[in-house]
mmCIF file of C-alpha atoms in Angstrom:
data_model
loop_
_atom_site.group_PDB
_atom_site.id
_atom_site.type_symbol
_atom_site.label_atom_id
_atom_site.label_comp_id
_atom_site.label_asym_id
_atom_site.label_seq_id
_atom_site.Cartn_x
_atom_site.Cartn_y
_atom_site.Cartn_z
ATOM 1 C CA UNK A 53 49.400 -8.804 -46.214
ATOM 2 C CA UNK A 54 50.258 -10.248 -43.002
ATOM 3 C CA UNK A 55 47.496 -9.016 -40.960
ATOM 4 C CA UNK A 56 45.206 -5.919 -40.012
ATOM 5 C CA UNK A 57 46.049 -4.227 -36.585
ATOM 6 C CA UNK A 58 43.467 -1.758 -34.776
ATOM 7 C CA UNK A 59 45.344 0.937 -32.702
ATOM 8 C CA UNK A 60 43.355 2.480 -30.046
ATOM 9 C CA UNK A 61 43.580 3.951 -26.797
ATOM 10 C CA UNK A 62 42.391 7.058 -24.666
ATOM 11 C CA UNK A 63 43.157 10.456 -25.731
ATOM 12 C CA UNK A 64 46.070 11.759 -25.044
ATOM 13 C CA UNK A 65 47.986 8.312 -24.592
ATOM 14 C CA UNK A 66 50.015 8.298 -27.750
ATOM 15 C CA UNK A 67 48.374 6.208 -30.150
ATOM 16 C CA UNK A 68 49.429 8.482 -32.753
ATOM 17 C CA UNK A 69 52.997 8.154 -31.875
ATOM 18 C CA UNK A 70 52.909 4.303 -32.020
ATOM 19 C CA UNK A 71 51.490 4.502 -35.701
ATOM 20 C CA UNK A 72 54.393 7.227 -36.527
ATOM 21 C CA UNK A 73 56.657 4.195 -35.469
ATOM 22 C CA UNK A 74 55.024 1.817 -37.147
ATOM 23 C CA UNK A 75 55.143 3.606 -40.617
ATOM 24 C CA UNK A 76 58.340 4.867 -40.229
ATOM 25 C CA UNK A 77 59.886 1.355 -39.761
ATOM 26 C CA UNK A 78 58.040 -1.027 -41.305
ATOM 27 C CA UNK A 79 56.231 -1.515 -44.845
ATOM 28 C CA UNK A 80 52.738 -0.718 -43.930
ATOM 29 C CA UNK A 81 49.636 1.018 -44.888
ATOM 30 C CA UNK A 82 48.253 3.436 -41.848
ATOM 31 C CA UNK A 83 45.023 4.867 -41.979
ATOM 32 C CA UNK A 84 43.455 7.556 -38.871
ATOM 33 C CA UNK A 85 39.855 7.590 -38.334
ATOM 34 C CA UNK A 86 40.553 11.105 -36.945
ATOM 35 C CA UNK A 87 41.760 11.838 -40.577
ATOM 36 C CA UNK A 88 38.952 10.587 -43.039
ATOM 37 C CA UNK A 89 37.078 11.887 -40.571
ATOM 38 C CA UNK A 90 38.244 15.383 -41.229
ATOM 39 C CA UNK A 91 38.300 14.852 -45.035
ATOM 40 C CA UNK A 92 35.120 13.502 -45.364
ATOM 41 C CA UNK A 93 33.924 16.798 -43.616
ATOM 42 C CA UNK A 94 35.348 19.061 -45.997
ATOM 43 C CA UNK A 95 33.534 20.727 -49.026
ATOM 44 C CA UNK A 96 32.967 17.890 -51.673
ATOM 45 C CA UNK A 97 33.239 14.773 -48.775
ATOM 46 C CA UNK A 98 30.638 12.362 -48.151
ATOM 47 C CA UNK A 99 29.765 13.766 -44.660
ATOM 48 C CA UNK A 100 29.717 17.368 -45.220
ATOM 49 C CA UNK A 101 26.475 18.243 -46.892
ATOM 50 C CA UNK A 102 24.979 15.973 -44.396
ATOM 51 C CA UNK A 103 26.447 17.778 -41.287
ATOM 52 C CA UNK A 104 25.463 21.534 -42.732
ATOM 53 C CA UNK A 105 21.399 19.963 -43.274
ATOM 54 C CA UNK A 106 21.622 18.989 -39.853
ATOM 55 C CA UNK A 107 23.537 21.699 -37.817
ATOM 56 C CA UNK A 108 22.598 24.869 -39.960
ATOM 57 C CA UNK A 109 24.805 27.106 -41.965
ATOM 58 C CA UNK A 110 25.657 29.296 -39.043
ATOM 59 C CA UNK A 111 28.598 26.406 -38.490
ATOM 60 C CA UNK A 112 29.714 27.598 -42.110
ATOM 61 C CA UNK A 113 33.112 29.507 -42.119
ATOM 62 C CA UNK A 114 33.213 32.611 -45.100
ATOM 63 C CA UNK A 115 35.019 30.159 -47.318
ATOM 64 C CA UNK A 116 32.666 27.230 -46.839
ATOM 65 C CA UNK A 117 34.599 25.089 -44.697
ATOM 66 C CA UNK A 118 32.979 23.881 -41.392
ATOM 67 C CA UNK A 119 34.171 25.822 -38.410
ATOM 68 C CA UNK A 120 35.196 22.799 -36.501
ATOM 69 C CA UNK A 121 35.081 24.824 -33.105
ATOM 70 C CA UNK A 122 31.904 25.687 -33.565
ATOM 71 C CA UNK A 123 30.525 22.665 -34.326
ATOM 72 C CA UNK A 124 32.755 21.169 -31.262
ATOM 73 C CA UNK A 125 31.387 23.834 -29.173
ATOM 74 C CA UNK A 126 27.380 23.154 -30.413
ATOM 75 C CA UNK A 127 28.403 18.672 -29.360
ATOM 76 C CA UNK A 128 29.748 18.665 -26.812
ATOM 77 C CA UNK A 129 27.499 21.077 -24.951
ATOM 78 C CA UNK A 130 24.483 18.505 -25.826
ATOM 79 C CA UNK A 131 25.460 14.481 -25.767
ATOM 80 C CA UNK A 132 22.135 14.057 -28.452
ATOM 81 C CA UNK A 133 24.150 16.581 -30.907
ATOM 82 C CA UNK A 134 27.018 14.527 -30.565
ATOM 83 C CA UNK A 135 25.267 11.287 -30.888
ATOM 84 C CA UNK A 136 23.450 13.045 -33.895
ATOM 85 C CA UNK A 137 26.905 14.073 -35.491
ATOM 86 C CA UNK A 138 28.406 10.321 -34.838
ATOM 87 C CA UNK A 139 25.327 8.871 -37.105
ATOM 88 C CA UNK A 140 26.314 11.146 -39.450
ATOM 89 C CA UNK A 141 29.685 10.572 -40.017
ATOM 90 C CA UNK A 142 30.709 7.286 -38.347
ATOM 91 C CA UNK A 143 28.769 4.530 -40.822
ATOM 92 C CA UNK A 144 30.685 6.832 -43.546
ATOM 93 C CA UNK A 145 34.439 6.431 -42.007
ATOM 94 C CA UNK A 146 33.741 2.792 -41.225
ATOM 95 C CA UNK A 147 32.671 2.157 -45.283
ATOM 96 C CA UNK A 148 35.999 4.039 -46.319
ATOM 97 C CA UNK A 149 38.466 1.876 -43.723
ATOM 98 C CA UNK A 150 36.482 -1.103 -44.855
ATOM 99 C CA UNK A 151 37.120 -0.268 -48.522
ATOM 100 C CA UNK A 152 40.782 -0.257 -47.806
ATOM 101 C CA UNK A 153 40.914 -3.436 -46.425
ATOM 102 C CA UNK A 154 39.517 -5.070 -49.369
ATOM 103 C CA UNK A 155 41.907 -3.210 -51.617
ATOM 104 C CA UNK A 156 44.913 -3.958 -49.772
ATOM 105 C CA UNK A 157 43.475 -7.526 -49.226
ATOM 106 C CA UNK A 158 43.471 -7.861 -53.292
ATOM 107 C CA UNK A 159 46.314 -6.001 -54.104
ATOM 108 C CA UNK A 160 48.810 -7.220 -51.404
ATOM 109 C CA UNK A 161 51.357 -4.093 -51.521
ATOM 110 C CA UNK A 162 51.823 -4.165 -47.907
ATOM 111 C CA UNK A 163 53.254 -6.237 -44.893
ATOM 112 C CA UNK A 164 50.087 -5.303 -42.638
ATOM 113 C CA UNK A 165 47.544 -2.607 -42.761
ATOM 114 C CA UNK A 166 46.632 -0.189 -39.560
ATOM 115 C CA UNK A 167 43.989 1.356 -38.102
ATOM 116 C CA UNK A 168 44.261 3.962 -35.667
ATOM 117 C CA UNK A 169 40.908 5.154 -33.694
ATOM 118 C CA UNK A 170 40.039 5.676 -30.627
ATOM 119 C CA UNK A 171 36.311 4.844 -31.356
ATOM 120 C CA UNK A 172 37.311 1.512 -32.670
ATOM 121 C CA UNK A 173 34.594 -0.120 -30.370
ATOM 122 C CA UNK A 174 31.761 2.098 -31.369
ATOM 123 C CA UNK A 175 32.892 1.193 -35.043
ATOM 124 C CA UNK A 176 33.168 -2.461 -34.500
ATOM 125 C CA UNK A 177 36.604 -2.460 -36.117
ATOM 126 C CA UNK A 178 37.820 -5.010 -33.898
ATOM 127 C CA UNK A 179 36.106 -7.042 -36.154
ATOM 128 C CA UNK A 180 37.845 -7.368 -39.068
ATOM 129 C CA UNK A 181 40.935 -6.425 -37.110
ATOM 130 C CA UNK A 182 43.205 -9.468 -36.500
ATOM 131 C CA UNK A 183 44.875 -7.901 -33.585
ATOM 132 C CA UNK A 184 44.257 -4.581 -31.292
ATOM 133 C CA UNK A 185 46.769 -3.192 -29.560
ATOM 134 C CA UNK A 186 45.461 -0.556 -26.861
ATOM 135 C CA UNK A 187 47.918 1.957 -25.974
ATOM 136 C CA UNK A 188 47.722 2.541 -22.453
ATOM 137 C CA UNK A 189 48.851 5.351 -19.835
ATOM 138 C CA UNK A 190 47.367 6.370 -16.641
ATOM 139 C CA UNK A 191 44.754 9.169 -16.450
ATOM 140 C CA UNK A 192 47.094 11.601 -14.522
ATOM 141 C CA UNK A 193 49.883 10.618 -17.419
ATOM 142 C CA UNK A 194 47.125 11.449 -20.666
ATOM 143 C CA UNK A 195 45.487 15.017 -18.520
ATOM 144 C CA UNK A 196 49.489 16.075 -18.302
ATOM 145 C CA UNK A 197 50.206 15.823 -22.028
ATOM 146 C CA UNK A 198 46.983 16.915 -23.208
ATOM 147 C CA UNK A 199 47.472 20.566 -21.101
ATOM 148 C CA UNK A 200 51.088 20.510 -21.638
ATOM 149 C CA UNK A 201 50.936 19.083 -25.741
ATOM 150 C CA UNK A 202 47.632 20.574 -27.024
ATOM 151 C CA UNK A 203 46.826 23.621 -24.593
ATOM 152 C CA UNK A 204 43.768 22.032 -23.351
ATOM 153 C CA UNK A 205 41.751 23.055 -19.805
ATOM 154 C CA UNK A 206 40.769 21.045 -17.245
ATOM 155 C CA UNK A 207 37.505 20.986 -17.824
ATOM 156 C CA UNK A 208 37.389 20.354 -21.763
ATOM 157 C CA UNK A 209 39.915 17.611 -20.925
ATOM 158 C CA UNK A 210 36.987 16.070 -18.611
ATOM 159 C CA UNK A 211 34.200 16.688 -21.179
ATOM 160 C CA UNK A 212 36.730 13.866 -23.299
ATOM 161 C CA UNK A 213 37.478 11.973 -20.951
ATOM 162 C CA UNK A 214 33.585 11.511 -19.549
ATOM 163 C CA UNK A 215 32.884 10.831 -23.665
ATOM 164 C CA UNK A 216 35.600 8.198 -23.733
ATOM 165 C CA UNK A 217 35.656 4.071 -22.866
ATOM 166 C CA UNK A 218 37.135 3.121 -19.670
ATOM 167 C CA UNK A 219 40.245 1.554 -19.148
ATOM 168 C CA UNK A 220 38.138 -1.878 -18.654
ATOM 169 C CA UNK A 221 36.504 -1.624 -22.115
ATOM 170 C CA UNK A 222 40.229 -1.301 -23.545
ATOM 171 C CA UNK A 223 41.744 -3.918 -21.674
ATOM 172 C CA UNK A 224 38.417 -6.406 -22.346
ATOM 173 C CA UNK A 225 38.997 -6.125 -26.749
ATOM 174 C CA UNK A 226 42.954 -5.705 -26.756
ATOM 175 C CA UNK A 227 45.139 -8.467 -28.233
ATOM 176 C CA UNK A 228 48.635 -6.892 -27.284
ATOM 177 C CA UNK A 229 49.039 -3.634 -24.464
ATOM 178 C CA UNK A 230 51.961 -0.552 -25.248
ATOM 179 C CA UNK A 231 52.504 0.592 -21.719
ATOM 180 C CA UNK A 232 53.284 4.193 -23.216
ATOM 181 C CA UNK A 233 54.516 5.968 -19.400
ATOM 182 C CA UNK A 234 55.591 9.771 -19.676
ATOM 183 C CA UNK A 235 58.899 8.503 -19.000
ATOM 184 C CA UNK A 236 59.046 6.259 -21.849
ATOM 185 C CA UNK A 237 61.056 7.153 -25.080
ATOM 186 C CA UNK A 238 60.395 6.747 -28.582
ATOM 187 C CA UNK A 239 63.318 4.204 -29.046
ATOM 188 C CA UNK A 240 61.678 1.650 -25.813
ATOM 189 C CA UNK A 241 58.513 2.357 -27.524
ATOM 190 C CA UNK A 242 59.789 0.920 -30.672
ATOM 191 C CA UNK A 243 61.182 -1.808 -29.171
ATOM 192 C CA UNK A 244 57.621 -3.107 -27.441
ATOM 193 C CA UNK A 245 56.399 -2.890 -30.331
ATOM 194 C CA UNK A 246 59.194 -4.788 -32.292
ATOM 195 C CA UNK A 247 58.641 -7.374 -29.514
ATOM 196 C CA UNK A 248 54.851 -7.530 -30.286
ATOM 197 C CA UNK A 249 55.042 -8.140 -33.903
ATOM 198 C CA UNK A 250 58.157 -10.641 -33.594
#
């Protein structure tokens, strides 16, 4: 493996579409905190029976599953919820990415390994991370793609935002910077990033 590269970036900037480039043209292994996240939360996952002790089974749906709006809606309404929820699941996501590293590290079935997170600050990731690219677009760029993209209201788009680094913490931990501009396609995306790992 030739290295480990932490992805991260605002939301809404398109960190998620840099990874969809990376693993659709190079040999790599991609893994989304946003994603073991999510599984770990499910019945049977290593955060879930931690989450219902803590928030109550009122954030139960009928079928057991945790009604993720709910819970959204019960965070970020109080930042010690959230803070609560984070100690809860973060240490857990961090032991699962770090468990891949050290299997890809032995087993050597990949050129590189990524990360994608947008807490990968909080979770130290830059670490163990040989590089971190920060995918970066302006504020008015990300609020125009998250109402446009995902539906999203001013003000739960400012709740994010107000949760989020600022550019300065990006800029201070990143190796390499995608410039990712709402006119920018796919294809010049591609080609920073072929210039990056070149």
């Amino acid at each position: 493996m030739r290295k480990i590269i932490g992805i991260t970036g605002g939301v809404g900037c398109g960190k998620s579409t840099v990874v969809k480039l990376l693993a659709k043209n190079y040999h790599c292994l991609t893994i989304s905190t946003d994603d073991v996240a999510r599984e770990q939360m499910l019945p049977g996952g290593i955060a879930y029976e931690r989450v219902v002790k803590e928030f109550g089974e009122s954030i139960l749906l009928g079928d057991g599953n945790i009604d993720r709006g709910k819970l959204a809606g019960i965070v970020f309404a109080d930042p010690n919820a959230l803070s609560r929820l984070n100690a809860l699941t973060h240490p857990a996501v961090t032991e699962y990415v770090l468990a891949q590293v050290e299997k890809e590290r032995k087993e050597n079935c990949y050129e590189f390994l990524v990360v994608e997170s947008a807490l990968l600050i909080e979770g130290g990731y830059e670490a163990f991370c040989d590089e971190v690219w920060y995918v970066y677009a302006t504020e008015k760029e990300r609020r125009e793609r998250l109402k446009r993209d995902r539906g999203y209201t001013d003000k739960k788009i400012d709740d994010l935002m107000a949760r989020q680094h600022k550019e300065e913490d990006f800029f201070s931990v990143a190796s390499h910077v995608i410039r990712n501009g709402d006119g920018k396609n796919e294809e010049a995306l591609l080609a920073d990033i072929q210039k990056i790992l070149a």
